């Protein structure tokens, strides 16, 4: 056998083996990183037919506190509150209401009922994905969701609000 | 490479085969890791959403909204009152009693996208222990848009901050007792806090803040202080009131406003100086800052009465300053109230005394929806100087 050919054959196979080894180690590392670091990305979603294109934190406060109940395009605003305990709920509490816990939010809406600003406590969703499904069917709907937990935004429009996302959008 | 292909294999062919097997194995490992990586990315996005229904206090079911959706809540309070009075006739008195504050039911319903209904009915007890049912508010409201809503029925008059913020449930308010000027009509109050008629309201936004307005056209006062004209009007004139409040965006929780009301009080034949109607003009202002942990509320109301029977003007004025500060579940508070009735006022004189009071107390949140209040009041009226103590449990359900 030609020793030079054998040498190159063995060397090539060794290089390929080394490359595959390095790729597998880096993938394992990436899997670990995915497990440890998932940053939330809180966004606002409205129905895709809602012409609104921009909302500020002030607008969100007015909407969720009942000062703005009708969209400029006509539909009644329907609030969909985030799932209790979720990142979206924490963002709603801290950035929109300046509250520390969900009981304060519940009390706010109870008091608003007695003042005839709301007729009932707004509905809440079980998950960010459910929020997308509900808003897609609700012309006047608005919700806060964590974009990192949603794979499809069919039927909704995404509105990024300065200061809302923890990822620093 | 050294680990997988050590040098020194006698048979090169065997070594190559070994390497090939190892490369194939590595390829399988890499493919498996790629698949797992993809699966994990999807799973991480879904794992917290699959945590199940939270047992929070929020509804998590969307209704089809084909029928009106009814909501019932209510308030209650039970208290212990102690009062020690030094009367103007040099006598003194001492009373204490448990008091059942009754139940205040609030029923709301969203009849359609733009029409809502509210009813507030109070089940309480009279001085003789008789059951009293008081329909305090019945309102049908149509929301044209954010700037214009119209409601019809019985509600709370556009008259200052407290009357719009705090209704009959004592749980809503920090203190056990209402300010003197906002006592209900059947409790010696001087303001027409209830109306029967129409209400117009709305919010007007600009970049700087929100201007809220509430206006009424209603039946107006009856012939005596505690009469709310529910089903008829003793005179053809109607009461008009308007309240404006502005909340600047730059200071969260701060607001201020003004109110004005005009009415013509019917004559009361057979009563001295009440042979003709009385023109009533009420005007006032309010200022508040309620961003936690602070609570500051200041209000002043002035009532001008022009008596057509005597052609004389008289002025009644009153107000309060309330301060509170929240520390965890505890909220100490203080309020100063004053009320000055003109001696010859044709409507109030003889039935409502001058009064000044200093109130201090502590509100403790037993739970999110039940509070315990300990309140001391020093009350100075024309008739007596009183020391009053109230321990009140108030709750919402």
Coordinates of C-alpha atoms in Angstrom, one line a residue, chain A:
Chain A
X1 CA 0.0 0.0 0.0
X2 CA 1.1 3.5 -0.7
X3 CA 2.1 4.9 2.7
X4 CA 1.5 8.5 1.5
X5 CA -2.1 7.7 0.5
X6 CA -2.7 5.9 3.8
X7 CA -1.3 8.8 5.7
X8 CA -3.5 11.3 4.0
X9 CA -6.5 9.0 4.3
X10 CA -5.9 8.6 8.1
X11 CA -5.2 12.4 8.4
X12 CA -8.4 13.3 6.6
X13 CA -10.5 11.0 8.6
X14 CA -8.9 12.3 11.8
X15 CA -9.6 15.9 10.8
X16 CA -13.2 15.1 10.0
X17 CA -13.5 13.3 13.3
X18 CA -12.0 16.2 15.1
X19 CA -14.3 18.7 13.3
X20 CA -17.4 16.6 14.2
X21 CA -16.2 16.4 17.8
X22 CA -15.8 20.2 18.0
X23 CA -19.2 20.8 16.4
X24 CA -20.9 18.4 18.8
X25 CA -19.3 20.1 21.8
X26 CA -20.4 23.5 20.6
X27 CA -24.0 22.4 20.0
X28 CA -24.1 20.9 23.5
X29 CA -22.9 24.2 24.8
X30 CA -25.6 26.1 22.8
X31 CA -28.3 23.7 24.2
X32 CA -27.1 24.6 27.6
X33 CA -27.2 28.3 26.9
X34 CA -30.7 28.0 25.6
X35 CA -31.8 26.3 28.8
X36 CA -30.2 28.9 31.0
X37 CA -30.8 32.3 29.3
X38 CA -34.3 33.0 27.9
X39 CA -34.9 36.7 27.9
X40 CA -38.5 38.0 28.0
X41 CA -39.6 40.4 25.3
X42 CA -42.8 42.1 26.3
X43 CA -44.8 43.5 23.5
X44 CA -48.3 44.8 22.9
X45 CA -50.6 43.1 20.5
X46 CA -53.8 44.3 18.9
X47 CA -56.0 42.8 16.2
X48 CA -54.5 42.9 12.8
X49 CA -57.4 45.0 11.5
X50 CA -56.8 47.7 14.2
X51 CA -55.2 50.6 12.4
X52 CA -53.3 51.8 15.5
X53 CA -49.6 51.7 14.7
X54 CA -48.0 53.4 17.7
X55 CA -48.7 53.3 21.5
X56 CA -46.7 55.0 24.3
X57 CA -46.6 54.0 27.9
X58 CA -49.0 56.9 28.6
X59 CA -51.4 55.5 26.0
X60 CA -51.2 52.0 27.7
X61 CA -51.9 53.5 31.1
X62 CA -55.0 55.3 29.7
X63 CA -56.2 52.2 28.0
X64 CA -55.7 49.8 30.9
X65 CA -57.1 52.2 33.4
X66 CA -60.3 52.8 31.5
X67 CA -59.7 56.4 30.4
X68 CA -59.7 55.3 26.8
X69 CA -62.4 52.8 26.0
X70 CA -62.9 53.2 22.3
X71 CA -60.4 52.8 19.5
X72 CA -60.2 55.7 17.0
X73 CA -61.4 53.3 14.4
X74 CA -64.5 52.5 16.3
X75 CA -64.4 49.2 18.1
X76 CA -64.7 49.1 21.9
X77 CA -61.4 48.4 23.7
X78 CA -61.3 44.9 25.2
X79 CA -58.7 44.4 27.7
X80 CA -57.1 40.9 28.0
X81 CA -55.1 40.7 31.2
X82 CA -52.0 38.5 31.2
X83 CA -51.8 35.2 33.0
X84 CA -51.3 35.7 36.8
X85 CA -47.7 35.2 37.7
X86 CA -46.4 35.6 34.1
X87 CA -43.7 38.0 32.9
X88 CA -46.3 39.9 31.0
X89 CA -48.3 40.4 34.2
X90 CA -45.3 41.6 36.1
X91 CA -44.6 44.1 33.3
X92 CA -48.2 45.3 33.4
X93 CA -48.1 45.7 37.1
X94 CA -44.7 47.5 37.3
X95 CA -44.7 49.5 34.0
X96 CA -48.3 50.4 33.5
X97 CA -49.8 50.5 37.0
X98 CA -46.8 50.9 39.3
X99 CA -48.2 48.1 41.5
X100 CA -46.3 45.5 43.3
X101 CA -48.8 42.7 43.3
X102 CA -51.8 41.4 41.5
X103 CA -54.2 42.0 44.3
X104 CA -53.7 45.8 43.8
X105 CA -54.7 45.3 40.2
X106 CA -57.8 43.4 41.1
X107 CA -58.7 46.1 43.7
X108 CA -58.2 48.8 41.0
X109 CA -60.8 47.1 38.7
X110 CA -63.2 46.5 41.6
X111 CA -63.2 50.1 42.5
X112 CA -63.6 51.1 38.9
X113 CA -66.7 48.9 38.7
X114 CA -68.2 50.8 41.6
X115 CA -67.4 54.1 39.8
X116 CA -69.1 52.7 36.6
X117 CA -65.8 52.9 34.7
X118 CA -65.9 49.2 34.1
X119 CA -68.9 46.8 34.3
X120 CA -66.7 43.8 35.2
X121 CA -63.1 42.8 35.9
X122 CA -61.4 42.4 32.5
X123 CA -60.8 38.8 31.3
X124 CA -57.4 37.2 31.6
X125 CA -55.7 34.6 29.4
X126 CA -54.0 31.4 30.5
X127 CA -50.9 31.9 28.4
X128 CA -49.2 34.3 26.0
X129 CA -50.2 32.0 23.1
X130 CA -53.8 32.1 24.2
X131 CA -53.6 35.9 24.2
X132 CA -52.6 35.9 20.5
X133 CA -55.5 33.6 19.7
X134 CA -58.0 35.8 21.5
X135 CA -56.8 39.0 20.1
X136 CA -56.8 37.5 16.6
X137 CA -60.6 37.0 17.0
X138 CA -61.3 40.3 18.9
X139 CA -61.4 43.5 16.8
X140 CA -61.0 45.7 19.8
X141 CA -58.6 43.5 21.9
X142 CA -55.3 44.5 23.4
X143 CA -52.9 42.5 25.4
X144 CA -49.4 42.4 26.7
X145 CA -47.5 39.2 25.7
X146 CA -44.0 37.9 26.0
X147 CA -42.8 37.5 22.4
X148 CA -40.2 34.9 23.4
X149 CA -43.0 32.5 24.3
X150 CA -45.0 32.8 21.2
X151 CA -44.1 31.2 17.9
X152 CA -46.9 32.5 15.7
X153 CA -48.5 36.0 15.5
X154 CA -51.1 35.2 12.9
X155 CA -54.1 37.6 13.1
X156 CA -52.4 40.2 15.3
X157 CA -50.3 43.2 15.0
X158 CA -47.2 43.7 17.1
X159 CA -46.6 47.1 18.7
X160 CA -43.4 47.7 20.5
X161 CA -43.7 50.2 23.3
X162 CA -40.6 51.9 24.5
X163 CA -39.6 50.9 28.0
X164 CA -41.8 47.9 28.1
X165 CA -39.5 45.1 27.1
X166 CA -36.8 43.8 29.5
X167 CA -34.6 43.0 26.5
X168 CA -34.2 46.7 26.0
X169 CA -36.1 47.3 22.7

